[in-house]
CSV table of C-alpha atoms in Angstrom, one decimal:
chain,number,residue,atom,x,y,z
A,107,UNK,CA,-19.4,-18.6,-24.3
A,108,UNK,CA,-17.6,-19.7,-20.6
A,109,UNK,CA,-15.7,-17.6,-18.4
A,110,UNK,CA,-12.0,-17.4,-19.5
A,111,UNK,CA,-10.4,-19.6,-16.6
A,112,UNK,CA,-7.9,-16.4,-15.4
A,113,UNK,CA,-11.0,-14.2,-14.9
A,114,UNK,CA,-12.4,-16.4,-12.3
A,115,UNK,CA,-10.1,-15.5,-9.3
A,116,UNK,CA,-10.8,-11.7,-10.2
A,117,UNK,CA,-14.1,-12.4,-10.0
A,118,UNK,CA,-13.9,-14.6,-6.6
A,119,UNK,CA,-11.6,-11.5,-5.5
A,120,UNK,CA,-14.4,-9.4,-6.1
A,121,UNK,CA,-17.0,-11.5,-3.6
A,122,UNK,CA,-14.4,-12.3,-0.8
A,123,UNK,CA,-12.2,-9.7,-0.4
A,124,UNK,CA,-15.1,-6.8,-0.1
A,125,UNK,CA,-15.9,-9.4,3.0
A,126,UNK,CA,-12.0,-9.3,4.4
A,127,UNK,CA,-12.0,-5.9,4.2
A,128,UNK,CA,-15.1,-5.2,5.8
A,129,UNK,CA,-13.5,-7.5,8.6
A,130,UNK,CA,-10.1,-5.7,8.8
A,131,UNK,CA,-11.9,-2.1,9.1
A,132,UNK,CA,-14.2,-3.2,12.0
A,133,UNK,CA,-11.2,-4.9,14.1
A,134,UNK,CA,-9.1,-1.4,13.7
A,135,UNK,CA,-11.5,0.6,14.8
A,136,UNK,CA,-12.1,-1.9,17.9
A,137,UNK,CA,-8.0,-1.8,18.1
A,138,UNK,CA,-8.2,2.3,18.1
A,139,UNK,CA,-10.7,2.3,20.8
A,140,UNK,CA,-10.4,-0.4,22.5
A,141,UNK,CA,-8.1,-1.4,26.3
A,142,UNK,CA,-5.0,-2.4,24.8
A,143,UNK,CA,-1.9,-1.8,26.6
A,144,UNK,CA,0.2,-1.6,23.0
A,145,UNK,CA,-2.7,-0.7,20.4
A,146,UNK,CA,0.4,0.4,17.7
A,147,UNK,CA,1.3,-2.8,16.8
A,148,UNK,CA,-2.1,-4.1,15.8
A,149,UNK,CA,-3.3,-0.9,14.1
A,150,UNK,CA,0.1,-1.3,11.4
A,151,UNK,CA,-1.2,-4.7,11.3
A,152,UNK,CA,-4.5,-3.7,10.1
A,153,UNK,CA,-3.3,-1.1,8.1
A,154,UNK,CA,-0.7,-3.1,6.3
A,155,UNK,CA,-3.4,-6.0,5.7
A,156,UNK,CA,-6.2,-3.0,4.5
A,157,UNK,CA,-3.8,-1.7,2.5
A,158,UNK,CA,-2.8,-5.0,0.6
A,159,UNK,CA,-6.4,-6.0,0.7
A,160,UNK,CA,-7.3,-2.6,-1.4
A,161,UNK,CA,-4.2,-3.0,-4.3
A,162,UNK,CA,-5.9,-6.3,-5.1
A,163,UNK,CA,-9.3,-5.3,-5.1
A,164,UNK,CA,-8.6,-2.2,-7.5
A,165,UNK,CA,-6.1,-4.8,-9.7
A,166,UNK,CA,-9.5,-7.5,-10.1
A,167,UNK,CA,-11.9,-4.7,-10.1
A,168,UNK,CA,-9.5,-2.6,-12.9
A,169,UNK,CA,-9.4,-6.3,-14.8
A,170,UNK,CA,-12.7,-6.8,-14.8
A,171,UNK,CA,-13.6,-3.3,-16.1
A,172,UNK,CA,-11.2,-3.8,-18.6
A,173,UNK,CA,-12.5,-6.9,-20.3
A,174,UNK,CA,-15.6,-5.9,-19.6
A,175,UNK,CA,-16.8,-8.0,-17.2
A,176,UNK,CA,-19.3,-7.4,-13.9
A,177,UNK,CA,-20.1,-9.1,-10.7
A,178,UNK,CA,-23.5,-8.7,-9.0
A,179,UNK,CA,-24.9,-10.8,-5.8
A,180,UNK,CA,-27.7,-12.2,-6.4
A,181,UNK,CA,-30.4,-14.0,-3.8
A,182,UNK,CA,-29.4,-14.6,-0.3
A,183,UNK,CA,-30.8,-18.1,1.4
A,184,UNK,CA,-29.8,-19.7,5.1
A,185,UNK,CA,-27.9,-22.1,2.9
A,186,UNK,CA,-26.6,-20.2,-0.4
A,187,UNK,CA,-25.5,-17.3,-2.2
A,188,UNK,CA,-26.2,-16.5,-5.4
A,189,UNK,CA,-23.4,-14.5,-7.4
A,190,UNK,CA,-23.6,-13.5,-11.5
A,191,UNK,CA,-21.0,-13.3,-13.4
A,192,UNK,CA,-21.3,-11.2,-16.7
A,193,UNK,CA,-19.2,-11.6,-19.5
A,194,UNK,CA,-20.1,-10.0,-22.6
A,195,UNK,CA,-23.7,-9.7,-22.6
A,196,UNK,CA,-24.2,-13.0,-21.0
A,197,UNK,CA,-24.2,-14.1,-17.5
A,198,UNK,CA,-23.4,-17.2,-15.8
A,199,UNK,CA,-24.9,-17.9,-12.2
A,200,UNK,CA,-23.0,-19.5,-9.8
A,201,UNK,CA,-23.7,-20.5,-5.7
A,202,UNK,CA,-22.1,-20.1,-3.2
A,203,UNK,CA,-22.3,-22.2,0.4
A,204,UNK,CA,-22.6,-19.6,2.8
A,205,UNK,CA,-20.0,-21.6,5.3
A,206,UNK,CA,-18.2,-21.7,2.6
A,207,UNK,CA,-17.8,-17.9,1.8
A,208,UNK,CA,-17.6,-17.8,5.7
A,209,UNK,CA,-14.5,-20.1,5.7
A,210,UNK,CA,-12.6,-18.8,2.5
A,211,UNK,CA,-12.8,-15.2,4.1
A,212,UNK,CA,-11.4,-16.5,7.2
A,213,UNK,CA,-8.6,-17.9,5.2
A,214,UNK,CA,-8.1,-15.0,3.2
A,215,UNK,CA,-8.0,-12.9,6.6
A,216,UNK,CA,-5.3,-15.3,8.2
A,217,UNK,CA,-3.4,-14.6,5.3
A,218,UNK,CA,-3.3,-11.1,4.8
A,219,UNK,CA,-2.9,-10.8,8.3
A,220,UNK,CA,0.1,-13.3,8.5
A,221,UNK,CA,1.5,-10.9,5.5
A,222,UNK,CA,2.1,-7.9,7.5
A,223,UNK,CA,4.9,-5.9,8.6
A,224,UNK,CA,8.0,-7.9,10.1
């Protein structure tokens, strides 16, 4: 039995944007304490990107729950990532490129961060 097709981006939500977030939380907290002249306009930034960041986690992580579905990292090389996916008693491995999980979170975080307030 595959992965439906429409649970894969839950489950690619559920290994990048854990990373984005992680990301997002660490620049705040260098925005709150950090020499800015104007450190308003970044923290809203931050927040609006956390905050979008968390309502899609919760909506992957609340579909995956539902159709009873899991995530779990597996090994950790220089070159590769391994991430299961488990789908009804079985579990399909899939790796990852490490630059390549580097890259899409750096997309991701252009575009929650491009998604902010206005």
């Amino acid at each position: 039995m595959l992965i439906p097709q429409e649970a894969l981006p839950h489950f690619e939500n559920m290994i990048y944007l854990p990373m984005v977030l992680t990301i997002l939380a660490k620049d705040q907290q260098t925005f709150e304490t950090g020499i800015f002249k104007l450190q308003a306009p970044y923290i809203k930034l931050t927040n609006h990107a956390i905050n979008a960041v968390q309502t899609e986690m919760k909506e992957s992580s609340d579909y995956l729950r539902q159709n009873k579905m899991k995530l779990l990292r597996g090994d950790m090389g220089d070159m590769f990532t391994t991430y299961i996916f488990l789908y009804h008693g079985r579990e399909e491995q899939r790796r990852y490129l490490n630059v390549r999980l580097k890259n899409r979170t750096e997309e991701l975080l252009e575009l929650y961060l491009n998604s902010g307030p206005h």
